[in-house]
Each structure stands twice: as C-alpha cells, then as structure tokens.
Coordinates of C-alpha atoms and ligand atoms in Angstrom, one line a residue:
X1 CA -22.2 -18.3 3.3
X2 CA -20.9 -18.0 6.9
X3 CA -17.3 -19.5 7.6
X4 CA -17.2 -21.6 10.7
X5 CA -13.6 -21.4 11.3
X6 CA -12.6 -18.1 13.8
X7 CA -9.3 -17.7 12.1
X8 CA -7.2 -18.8 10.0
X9 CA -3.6 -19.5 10.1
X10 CA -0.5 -21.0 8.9
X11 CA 0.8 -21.7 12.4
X12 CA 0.2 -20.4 15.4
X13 CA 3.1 -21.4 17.0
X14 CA 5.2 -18.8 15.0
X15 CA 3.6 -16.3 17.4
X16 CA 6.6 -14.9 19.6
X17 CA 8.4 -14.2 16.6
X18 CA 5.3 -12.0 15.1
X19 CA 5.1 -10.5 18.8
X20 CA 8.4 -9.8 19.1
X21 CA 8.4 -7.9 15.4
X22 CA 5.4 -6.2 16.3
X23 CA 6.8 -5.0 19.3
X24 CA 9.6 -3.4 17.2
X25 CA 7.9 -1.8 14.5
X26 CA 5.5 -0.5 17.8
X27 CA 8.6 1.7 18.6
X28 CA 8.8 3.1 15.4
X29 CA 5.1 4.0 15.2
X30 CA 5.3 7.3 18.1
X31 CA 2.1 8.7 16.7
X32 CA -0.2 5.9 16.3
X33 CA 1.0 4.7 19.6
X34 CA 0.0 8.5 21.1
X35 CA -3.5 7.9 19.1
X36 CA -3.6 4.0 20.9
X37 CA -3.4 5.7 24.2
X38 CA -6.1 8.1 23.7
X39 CA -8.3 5.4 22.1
X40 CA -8.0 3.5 24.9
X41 CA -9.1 5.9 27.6
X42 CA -12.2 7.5 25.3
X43 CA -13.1 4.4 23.5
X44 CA -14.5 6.1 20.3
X45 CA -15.1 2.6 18.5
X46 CA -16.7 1.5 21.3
X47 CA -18.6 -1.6 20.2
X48 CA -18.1 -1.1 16.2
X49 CA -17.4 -4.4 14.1
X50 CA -14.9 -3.5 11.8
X51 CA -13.3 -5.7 8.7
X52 CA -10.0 -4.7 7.4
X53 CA -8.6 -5.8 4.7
X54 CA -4.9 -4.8 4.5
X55 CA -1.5 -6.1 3.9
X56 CA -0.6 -8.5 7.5
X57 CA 2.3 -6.9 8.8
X58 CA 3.7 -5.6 11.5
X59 CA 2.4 -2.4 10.9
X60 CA -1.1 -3.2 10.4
X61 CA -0.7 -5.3 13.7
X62 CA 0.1 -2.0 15.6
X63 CA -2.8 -0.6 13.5
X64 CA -5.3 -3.4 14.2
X65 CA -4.3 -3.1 18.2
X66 CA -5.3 0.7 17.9
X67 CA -8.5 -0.3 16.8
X68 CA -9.0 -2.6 19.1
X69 CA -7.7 -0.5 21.8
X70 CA -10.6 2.2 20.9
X71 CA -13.0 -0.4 21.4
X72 CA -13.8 -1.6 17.9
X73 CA -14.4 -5.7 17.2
X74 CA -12.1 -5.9 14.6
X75 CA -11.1 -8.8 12.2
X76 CA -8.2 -8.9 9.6
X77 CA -7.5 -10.3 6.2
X78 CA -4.7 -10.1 3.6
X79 CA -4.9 -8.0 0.7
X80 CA -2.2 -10.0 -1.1
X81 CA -1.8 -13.4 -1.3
X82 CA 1.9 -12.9 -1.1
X83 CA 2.3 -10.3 1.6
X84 CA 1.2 -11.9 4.5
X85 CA 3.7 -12.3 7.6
X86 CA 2.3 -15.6 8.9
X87 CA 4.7 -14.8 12.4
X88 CA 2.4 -11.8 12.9
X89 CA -1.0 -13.0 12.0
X90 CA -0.2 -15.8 14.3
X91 CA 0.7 -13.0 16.8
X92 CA -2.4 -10.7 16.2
X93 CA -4.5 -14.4 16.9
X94 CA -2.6 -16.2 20.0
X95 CA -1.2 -12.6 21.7
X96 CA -3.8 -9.9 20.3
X97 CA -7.1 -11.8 20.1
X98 CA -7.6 -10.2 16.8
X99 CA -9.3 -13.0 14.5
X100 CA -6.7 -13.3 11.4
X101 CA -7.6 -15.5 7.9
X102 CA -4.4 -14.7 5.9
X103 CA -1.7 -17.0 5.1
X104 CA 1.3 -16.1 3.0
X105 CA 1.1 -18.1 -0.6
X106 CA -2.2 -18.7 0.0
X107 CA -4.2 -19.5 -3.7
X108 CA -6.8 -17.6 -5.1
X109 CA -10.1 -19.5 -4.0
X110 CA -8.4 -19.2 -0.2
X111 CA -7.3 -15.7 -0.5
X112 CA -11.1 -14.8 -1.5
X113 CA -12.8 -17.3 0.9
X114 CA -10.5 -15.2 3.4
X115 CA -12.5 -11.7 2.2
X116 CA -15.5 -13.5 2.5
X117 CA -14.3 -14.4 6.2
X118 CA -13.7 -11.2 7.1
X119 CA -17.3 -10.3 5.7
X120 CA -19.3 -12.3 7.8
X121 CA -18.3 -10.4 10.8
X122 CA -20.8 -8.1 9.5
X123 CA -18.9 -5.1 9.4
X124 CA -19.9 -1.2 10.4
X125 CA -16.8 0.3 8.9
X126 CA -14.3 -1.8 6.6
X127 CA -10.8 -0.6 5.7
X128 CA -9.2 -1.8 2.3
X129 CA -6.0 -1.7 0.3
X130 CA -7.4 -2.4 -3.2
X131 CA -11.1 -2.0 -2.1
X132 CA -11.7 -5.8 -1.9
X133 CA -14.1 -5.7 0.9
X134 CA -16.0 -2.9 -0.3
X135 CA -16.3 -4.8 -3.6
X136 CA -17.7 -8.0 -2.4
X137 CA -20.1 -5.9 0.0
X138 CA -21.6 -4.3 -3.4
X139 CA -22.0 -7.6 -5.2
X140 CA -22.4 -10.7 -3.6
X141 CA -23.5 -9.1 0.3
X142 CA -25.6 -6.6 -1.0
X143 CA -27.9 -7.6 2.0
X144 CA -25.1 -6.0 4.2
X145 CA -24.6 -2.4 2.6
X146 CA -27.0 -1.0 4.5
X147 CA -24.7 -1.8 7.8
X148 CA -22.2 0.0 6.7
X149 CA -21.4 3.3 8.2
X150 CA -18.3 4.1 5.9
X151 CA -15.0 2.7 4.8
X152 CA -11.6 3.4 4.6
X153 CA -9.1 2.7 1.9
X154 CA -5.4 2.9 1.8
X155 CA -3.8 2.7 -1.7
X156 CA -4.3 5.0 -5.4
X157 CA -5.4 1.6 -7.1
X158 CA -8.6 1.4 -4.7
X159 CA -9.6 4.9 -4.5
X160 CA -9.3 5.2 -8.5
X161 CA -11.7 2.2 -8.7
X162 CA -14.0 3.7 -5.9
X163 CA -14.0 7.4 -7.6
X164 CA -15.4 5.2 -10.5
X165 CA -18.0 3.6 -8.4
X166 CA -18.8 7.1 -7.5
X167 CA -19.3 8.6 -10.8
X168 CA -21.5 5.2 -11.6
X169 CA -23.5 6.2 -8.7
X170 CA -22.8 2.3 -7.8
X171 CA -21.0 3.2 -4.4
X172 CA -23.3 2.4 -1.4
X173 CA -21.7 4.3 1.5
X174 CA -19.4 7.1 2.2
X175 CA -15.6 6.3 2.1
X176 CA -12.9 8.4 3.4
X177 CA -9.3 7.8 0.8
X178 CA -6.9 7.5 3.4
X179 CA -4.5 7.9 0.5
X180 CA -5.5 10.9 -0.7
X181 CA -4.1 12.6 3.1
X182 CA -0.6 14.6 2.0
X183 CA 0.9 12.7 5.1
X184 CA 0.3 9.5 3.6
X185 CA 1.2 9.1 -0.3
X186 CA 4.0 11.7 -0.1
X187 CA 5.5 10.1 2.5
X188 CA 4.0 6.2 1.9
X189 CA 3.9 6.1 -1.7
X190 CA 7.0 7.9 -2.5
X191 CA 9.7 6.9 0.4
X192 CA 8.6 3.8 2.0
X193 CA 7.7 2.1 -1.5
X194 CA 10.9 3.7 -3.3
X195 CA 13.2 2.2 0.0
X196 CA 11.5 -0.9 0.0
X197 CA 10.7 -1.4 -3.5
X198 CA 14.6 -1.7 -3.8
X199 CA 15.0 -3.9 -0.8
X200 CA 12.6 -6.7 -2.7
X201 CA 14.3 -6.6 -5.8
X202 CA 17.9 -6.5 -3.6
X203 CA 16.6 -9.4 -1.6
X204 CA 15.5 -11.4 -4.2
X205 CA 18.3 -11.2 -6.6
X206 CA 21.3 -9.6 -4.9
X207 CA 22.4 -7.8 -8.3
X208 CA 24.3 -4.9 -7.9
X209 CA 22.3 -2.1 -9.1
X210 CA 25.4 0.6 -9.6
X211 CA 25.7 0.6 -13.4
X212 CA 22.4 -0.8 -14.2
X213 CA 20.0 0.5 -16.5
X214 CA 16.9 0.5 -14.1
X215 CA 13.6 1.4 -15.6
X216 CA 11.0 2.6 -14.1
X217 CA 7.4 2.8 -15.2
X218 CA 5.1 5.5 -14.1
X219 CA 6.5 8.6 -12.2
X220 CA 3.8 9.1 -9.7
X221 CA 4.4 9.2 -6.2
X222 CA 6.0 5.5 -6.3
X223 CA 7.6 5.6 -9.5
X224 CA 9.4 8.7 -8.1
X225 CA 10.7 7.2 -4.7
X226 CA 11.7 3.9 -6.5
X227 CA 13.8 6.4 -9.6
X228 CA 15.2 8.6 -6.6
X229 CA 16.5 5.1 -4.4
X230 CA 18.0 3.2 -7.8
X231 CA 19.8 6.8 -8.9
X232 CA 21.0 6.8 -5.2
X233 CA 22.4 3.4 -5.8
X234 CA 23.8 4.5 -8.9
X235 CA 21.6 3.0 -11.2
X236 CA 21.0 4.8 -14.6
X237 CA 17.4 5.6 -14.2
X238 CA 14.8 5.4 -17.3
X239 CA 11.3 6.7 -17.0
X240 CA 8.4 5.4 -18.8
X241 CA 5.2 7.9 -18.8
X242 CA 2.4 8.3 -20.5
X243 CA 1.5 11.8 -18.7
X244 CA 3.4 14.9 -20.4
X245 CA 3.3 16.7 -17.0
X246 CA 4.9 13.9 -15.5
X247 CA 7.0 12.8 -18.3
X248 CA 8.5 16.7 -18.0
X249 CA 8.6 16.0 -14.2
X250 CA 11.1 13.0 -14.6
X251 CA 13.3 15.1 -17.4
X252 CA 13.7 17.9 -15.1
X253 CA 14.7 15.7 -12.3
X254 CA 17.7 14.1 -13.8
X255 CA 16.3 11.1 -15.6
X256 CA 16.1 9.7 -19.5
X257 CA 12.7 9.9 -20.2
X258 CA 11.4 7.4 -23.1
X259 CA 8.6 5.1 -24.6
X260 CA 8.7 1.5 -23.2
X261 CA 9.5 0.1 -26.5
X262 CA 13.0 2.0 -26.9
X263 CA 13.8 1.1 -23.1
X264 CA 12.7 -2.7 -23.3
X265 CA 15.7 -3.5 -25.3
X266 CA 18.3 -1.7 -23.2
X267 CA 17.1 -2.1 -19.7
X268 CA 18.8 -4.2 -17.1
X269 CA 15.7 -4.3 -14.4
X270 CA 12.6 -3.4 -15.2
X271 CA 9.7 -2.0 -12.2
X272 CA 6.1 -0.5 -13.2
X273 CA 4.4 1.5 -10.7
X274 CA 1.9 2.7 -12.8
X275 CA -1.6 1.0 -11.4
X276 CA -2.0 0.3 -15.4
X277 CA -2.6 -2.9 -17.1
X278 CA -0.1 -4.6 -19.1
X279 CA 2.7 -2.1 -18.8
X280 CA 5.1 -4.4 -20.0
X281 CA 3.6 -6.1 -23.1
X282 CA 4.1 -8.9 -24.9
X283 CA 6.0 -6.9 -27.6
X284 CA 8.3 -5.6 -24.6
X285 CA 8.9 -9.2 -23.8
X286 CA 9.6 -9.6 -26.7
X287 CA 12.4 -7.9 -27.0
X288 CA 14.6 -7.6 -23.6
X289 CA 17.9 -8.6 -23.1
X290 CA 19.1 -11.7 -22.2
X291 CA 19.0 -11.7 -18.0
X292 CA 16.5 -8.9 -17.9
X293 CA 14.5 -8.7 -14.4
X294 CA 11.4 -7.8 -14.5
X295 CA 8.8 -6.7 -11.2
X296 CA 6.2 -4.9 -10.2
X297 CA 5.4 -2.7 -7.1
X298 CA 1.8 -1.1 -8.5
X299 CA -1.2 -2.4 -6.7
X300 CA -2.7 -5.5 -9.1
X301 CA -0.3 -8.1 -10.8
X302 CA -1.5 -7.3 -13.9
X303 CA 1.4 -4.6 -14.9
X304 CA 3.0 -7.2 -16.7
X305 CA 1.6 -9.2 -19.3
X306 CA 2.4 -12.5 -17.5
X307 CA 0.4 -14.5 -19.5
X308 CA 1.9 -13.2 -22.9
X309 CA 5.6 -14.3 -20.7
X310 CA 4.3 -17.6 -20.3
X311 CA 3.3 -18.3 -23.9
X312 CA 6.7 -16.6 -25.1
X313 CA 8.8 -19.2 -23.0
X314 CA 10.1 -22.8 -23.8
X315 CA 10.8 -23.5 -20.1
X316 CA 10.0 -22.4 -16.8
X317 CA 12.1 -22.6 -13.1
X318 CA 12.8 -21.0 -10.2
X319 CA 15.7 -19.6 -10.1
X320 CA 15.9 -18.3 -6.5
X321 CA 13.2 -18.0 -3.7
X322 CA 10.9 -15.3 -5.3
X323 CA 12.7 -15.4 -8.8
X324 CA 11.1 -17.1 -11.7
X325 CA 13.4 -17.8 -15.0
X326 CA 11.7 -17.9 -18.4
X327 CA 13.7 -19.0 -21.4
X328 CA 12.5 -18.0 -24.5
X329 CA 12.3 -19.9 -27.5
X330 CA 15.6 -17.9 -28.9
X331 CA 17.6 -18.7 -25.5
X332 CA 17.2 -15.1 -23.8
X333 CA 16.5 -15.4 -20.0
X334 CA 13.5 -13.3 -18.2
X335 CA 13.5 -13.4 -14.5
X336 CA 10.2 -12.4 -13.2
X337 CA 10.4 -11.5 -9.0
X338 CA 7.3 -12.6 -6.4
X339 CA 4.8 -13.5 -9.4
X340 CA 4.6 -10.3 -10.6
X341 CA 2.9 -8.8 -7.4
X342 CA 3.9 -6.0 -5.3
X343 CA 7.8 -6.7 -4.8
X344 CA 8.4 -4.4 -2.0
X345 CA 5.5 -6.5 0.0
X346 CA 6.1 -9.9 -0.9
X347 CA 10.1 -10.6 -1.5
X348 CA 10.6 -7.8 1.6
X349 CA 8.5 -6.2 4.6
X350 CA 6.9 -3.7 3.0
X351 CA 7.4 0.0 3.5
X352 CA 9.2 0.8 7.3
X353 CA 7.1 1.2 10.5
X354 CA 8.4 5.0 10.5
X355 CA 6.5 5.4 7.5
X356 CA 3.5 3.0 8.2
X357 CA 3.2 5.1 11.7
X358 CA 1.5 8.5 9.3
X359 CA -0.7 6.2 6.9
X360 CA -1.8 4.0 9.8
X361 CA -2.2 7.3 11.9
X362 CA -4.4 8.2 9.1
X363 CA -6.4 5.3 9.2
X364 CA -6.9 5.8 12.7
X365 CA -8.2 9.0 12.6
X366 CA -10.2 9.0 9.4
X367 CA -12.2 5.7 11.5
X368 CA -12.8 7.6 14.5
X369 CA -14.2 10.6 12.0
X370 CA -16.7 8.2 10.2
X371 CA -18.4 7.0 13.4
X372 CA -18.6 10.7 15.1
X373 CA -19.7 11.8 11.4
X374 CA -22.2 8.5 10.7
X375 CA -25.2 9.6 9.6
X376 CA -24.2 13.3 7.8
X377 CA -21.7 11.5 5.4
X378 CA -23.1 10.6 2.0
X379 CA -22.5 7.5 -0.4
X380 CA -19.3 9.6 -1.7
X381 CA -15.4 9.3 -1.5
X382 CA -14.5 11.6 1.5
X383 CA -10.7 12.9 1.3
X384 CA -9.1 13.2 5.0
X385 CA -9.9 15.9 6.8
X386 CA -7.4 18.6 6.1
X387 CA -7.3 19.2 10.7
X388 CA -6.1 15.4 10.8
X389 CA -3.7 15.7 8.1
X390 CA -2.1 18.7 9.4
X391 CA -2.2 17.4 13.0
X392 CA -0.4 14.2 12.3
X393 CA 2.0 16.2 10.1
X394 CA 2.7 18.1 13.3
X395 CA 2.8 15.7 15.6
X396 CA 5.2 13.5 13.3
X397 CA 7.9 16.0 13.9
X398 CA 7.6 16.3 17.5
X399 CA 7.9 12.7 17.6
X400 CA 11.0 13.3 15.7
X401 CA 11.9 16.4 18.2
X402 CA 12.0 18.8 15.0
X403 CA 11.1 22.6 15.7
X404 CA 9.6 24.6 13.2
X405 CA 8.8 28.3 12.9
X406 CA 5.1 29.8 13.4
X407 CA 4.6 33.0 11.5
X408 CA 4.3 36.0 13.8
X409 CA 1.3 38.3 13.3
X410 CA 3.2 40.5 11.5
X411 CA 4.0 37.6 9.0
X412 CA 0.2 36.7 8.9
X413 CA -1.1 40.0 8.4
X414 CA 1.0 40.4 5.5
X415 CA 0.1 37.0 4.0
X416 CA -3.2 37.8 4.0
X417 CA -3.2 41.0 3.1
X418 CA -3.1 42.5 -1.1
X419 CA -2.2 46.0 -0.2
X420 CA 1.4 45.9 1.1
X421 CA 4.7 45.8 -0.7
X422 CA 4.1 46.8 -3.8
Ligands
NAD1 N1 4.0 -1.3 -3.4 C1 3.4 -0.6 -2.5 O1 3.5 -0.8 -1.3 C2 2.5 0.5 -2.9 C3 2.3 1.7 -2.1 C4 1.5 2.7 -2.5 C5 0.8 2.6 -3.8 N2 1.0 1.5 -4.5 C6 0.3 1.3 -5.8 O2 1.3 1.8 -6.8 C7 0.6 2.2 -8.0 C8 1.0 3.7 -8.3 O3 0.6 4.5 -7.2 P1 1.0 6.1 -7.2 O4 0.5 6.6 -5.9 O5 2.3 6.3 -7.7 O6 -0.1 6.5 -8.4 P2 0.0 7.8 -9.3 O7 -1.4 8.0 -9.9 O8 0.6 9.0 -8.5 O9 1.1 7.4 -10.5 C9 0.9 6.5 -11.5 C10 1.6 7.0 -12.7 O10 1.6 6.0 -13.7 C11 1.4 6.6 -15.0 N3 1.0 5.6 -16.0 C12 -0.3 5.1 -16.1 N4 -0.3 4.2 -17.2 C13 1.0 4.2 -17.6 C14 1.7 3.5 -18.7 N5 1.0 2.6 -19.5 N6 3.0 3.7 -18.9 C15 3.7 4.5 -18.1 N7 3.1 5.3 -17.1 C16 1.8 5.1 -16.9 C17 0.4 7.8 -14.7 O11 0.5 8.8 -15.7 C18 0.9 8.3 -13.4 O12 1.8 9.3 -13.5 C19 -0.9 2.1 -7.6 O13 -1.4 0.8 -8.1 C20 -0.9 2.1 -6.1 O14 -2.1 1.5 -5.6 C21 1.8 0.5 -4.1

C-alpha cells in the first residue's frame, strides 16, 4: 500500500540542532567528504532511487548527502526504533531535502509502516542494517524484486541472515556485505561499538565501572572492543563464548573466560554481543545478584530473554531515562538499559563519526560499484571489493597525515620469490 505522507517526523523544528551536529560529525568524516566531492562532479548515481534503511544519525546524514550529492533519489528510514536522532532526521528533511520516516520511540506497527515508507520509493539499490528492506522486498513487494539492481548491508546480524537466504537460493538480487570490508568491522565493530557501547551503559547509569565484574558475551569483533574499553576502565572482564577458537582468543588476551551460568551469579553488568538469541536466559535471570545491569549491543533485542524477565518480576519502573528496574519475587533488583536494544545506539550516539567516516566510505563505494557493475552481478552476497577496501584504508591515514613504508623492489622480489634465504 502506498504511504501518502513525504516524510515523517517528530518535529521539524529541531532542525538547526541536527544541522549543526551533522555539520560536526561532517568534519570528522575526511574520506567520505573526499568521496562527496567526487560524486558530485561525476554523478555516478545519477537518477537511481535508493532506500536506506540505517540507524538516523549524524553519520548516516553525512552518508545520505553523499548519495544525494552523486545524484541518487534517496529516502531514509530507521533501523531501530530507539536510535533515531529526531534533530537530524528533521535536518536531513527541512535542510537536506532527503525524505525521513523515523522517529525515536517509535512502536512497532510505525517503525515497520516506516520500512514500508521507504519501499514505495521503489527502490534500484537499498542499503540495510539488519536487512529489513531487503526482507520486506522478498515477501510482501515481491512485485518490486525485479527493480532492484543490488543492495547494501552494514552489520554481521544482516549479512548472516542474507548468507542464509543465499544458501536457500531465496535471495533475489546481488548484495554487496559492507561489513564484511576489513575497514569496516575491524575498525566499526570493534572500536566504535567497544567506545560507545560503554558510553550507553555510562550514560544511562553513571556506575563506576573500576572494580566491577563486567561480562561480556560473545568475543567477536564487538565483544572484543567492549572487553578491551571496560578492562581499560578497570573493570574485571568475563568472557562468555561458545566458540573454542574464540573462547582461547579471550584467555590469551587477559580475560576469565567462563559458561554464562558460573558468571550470572557474580557479575556486576552484564553486555551480549553475540547476534544470538536468548544469551541471557531465564535461568541466568534467575540467578543474578541483587543490582545486576543487564544490556545489549548485538543487532536484535532478542539477546536477552526479556520476556522470561518480565514473568520473573513482581514489579516493574523506571528507574532512570533508559533504565528499567525489575524486582523479583525474592527482592533482588535487575536493571535492564534502552529495552534491551542496541545500548551504544539508543542510550548514546552510536559509534564516532571518525569511525562512521570508513563504514560509510564503504557504503559509498560498494553503491557506486553495484550500478557500474548492474547487470554482471548475480543474486549472491558480494564482499567489498578488495581495491576499495585497500583504497579507503589508505586514504584513512592520509586523512590522519600518517606515512607508511612501500616495499622497495628488492623487498618485493624477495616476497615473491621461494628461492632465496634459505
Ligand atoms: N551495537 C552496534 O552498533 C553494532 C555494531 C556492529 C555490529 N553489531 C552487531 O553485534 C553483533 C555481534 O557482531 P560481531 O561483528 O562481533 O559478530 P561476530 O560473529 O564477530 O561475533 C559474535 C560472537 O558471538 C559468539 N556467540 C554466538 N552465540 C553465543 C552464545 N550463546 N554465547 C556466547 N557467545 C556466543 C560467536 O561464537 C562469535 O564469536 C551482531 O548482531 C552485529 O550485527 C552491533
């Protein structure tokens, strides 16, 4: 069904406050700036209607201007009910002229009216976090697929569920996994959601985490940042895996590795970055200490059993903005941050521009590569192109004036040769 509305807001007079934001996380962003400036004289999107569906943030604003600045008709919509900056969508609509439907605390019939929004632009290329458009296109627009000429998507949670698609042979049209590009989760996953994974839970509670028993599940590349920021703010870190590779990982690098049922007992804050269902289980619950905090920073809200929290607890309030306190039939306190959902996002910004600048960079790129590729691509899940990882690699550190060596041709001969030095 075709929306009527052009956008959708909480307020559009909040807008010089989002342009003013935008403006500063613009001068963070060097490279996707450099990539603006060459879309606009070249205009590779010329003409393209594009729907993204991403977190609304500064970042994305700077991201959705670079689309727009190639050429491409391009409308936005949240991919978290909880993470939209209603300043900047207000912004990216009075300022940008970029059609927004996000509004921060927005239910779950709005948030998916919102996709559906976005949808009826009639995309050629979407671009996802959590592969929302791409999953409506393949069940209730199926009339559209054939309009597509690839997507993009951002985070580990969506390309998993695309890769499955894949193997199903349900997926309709090629997509390129931005997050697959080295110059987005090692950077991305591991620093911006470890720095601001800790700013949420800081922002929400203000608890001192020097001391604290801080557990972490999953040591991928978010679990990793978030353990290496709490042990820098000398929390005692505990690790959760259910990978032996990784579990090893985490043992070699300093931290207690254990089952979730030994740590549910002793932990002081609890965070699962795993992109796993029901992490934290009703028999984890079950069990805490008295005061425990509990969050997530994986993709879906479904890490913790929520549900199983609710039928544990005698009472429910909120405690602070963002902090929800269940008592339990026994007296012990749970405080649950921002619903469950991704804490970094919805209790802070979300991961620093400087960070953004590579991912978004990536995007970029990886859109501009689909429409000179349309055509030759098949309905498969694309990584980046190693030339555009490597270039924004490179040009990230001259943006950050940082030198490094080239191997002289007697260092590449050897390198590739089998015969010397033995
Ligand atoms: N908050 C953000 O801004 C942000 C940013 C990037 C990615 N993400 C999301 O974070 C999640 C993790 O991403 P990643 O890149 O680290 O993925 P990853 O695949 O590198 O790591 C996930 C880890 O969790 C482990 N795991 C799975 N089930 C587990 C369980 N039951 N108990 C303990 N460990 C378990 C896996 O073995 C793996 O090592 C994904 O949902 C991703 O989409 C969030």
């Amino acid at each position: 069904m075709a929306t009527t509305k052009r956008y959708d807001v909480k307020d559009l007079s909040l807008a010089p406050e989002g342009v003013r934001r935008i403006m500063w996380a613009d001068r963070q962003m060097p490279v996707l700036t450099t990539i603006r400036e060459r879309f606009e004289r070249e205009q590779p999107l010329q003409g393209r209607r594009i729907s993204a569906c991403l977190h609304v943030t500064t970042e994305t604003a700077n991201l959705m201007r670079t689309l727009k600045a190639g050429g491409a008709d391009v409308v936005l919509c949240a991919s978290n009910p909880l993470s939209t900056q209603d300043d900047v969508a207000a912004a990216l609509v009075n300022d940008f002229e970029i059609p927004v439907f996000a509004i921060k605390g927005e239910d779950n019939d709005t948030y998916y009216s919102h996709i559906e929004a976005a949808v009826d632009h009639r995309p050629q290329l979407t671009m996802d976090d959590g592969a929302d458009v791409i999953g409506v296109l393949h069940s209730s627009r199926r009339e559209q697929l054939g309009d597509i000429i690839a997507g993009m998507e951002e985070t580990t949670t969506g390309v998993i569920r695309l890769k499955a698609m894949e193997a199903d042979g349900a997926l309709a049209f090629p997509v390129i996994a931005v997050n697959e590009a080295r110059t987005k989760h090692l950077f991305d996953n591991r620093y911006g959601t470890g720095q601001s994974t800790i700013d949420g839970i800081i922002r929400a509670t203000n608890v001192l985490l020097a001391g604290k028993r801080f557990v972490v599940a999953g040591y991928g590349w978010v679990g990793r940042g978030v353990a290496l920021r709490a042990r820098g703010l000398g929390a005692h870190v505990i690790v959760t895996e259910v990978d032996p590779m990784r579990a090893l990982e985490a043992l070699m690098d300093g931290y207690e590795v254990m089952p979730m049922a030994q740590a549910a007992p002793i932990g002081d804050i609890f965070c699962t970055a795993t992109g796993d269902k029901h992490v934290l289980a009703r028999e984890h619950l079950s069990v805490m200490k008295d005061g425990a905090i509990i969050c997530n920073t994986g993709h879906f809200n479904v890490e913790i059993d929520i549900p199983a929290l609710q039928s544990l607890s005698v009472d429910t309030r909120e405690a602070r903005n963002f902090v929800e306190e269940f008592t339990m039939s026994d007296g012990r306190r749970i405080f649950l941050l921002a619903d469950g959902r991704l804490v970094n996002i919805s209790a802070a910004e979300g991961h620093p521009a400087i960070v953004m600048d590579m991912s978004f960079a990536n995007q970029a790129l990886a859109t501009e590569y689909a429409v000179q590729n349309a055509g030759s691509l098949e309905a498969r899940v694309y990584p980046v192109p190693t030339e555009i990882d490597e270039e924004i690699a490179r040009l990230k550190l001259e943006t950050m004036g940082i030198d490094i060596d080239s191997l002289s041709e007697e260092q590449a001969k050897y390198l590739a040769s089998w015969d010397e030095g033995t």
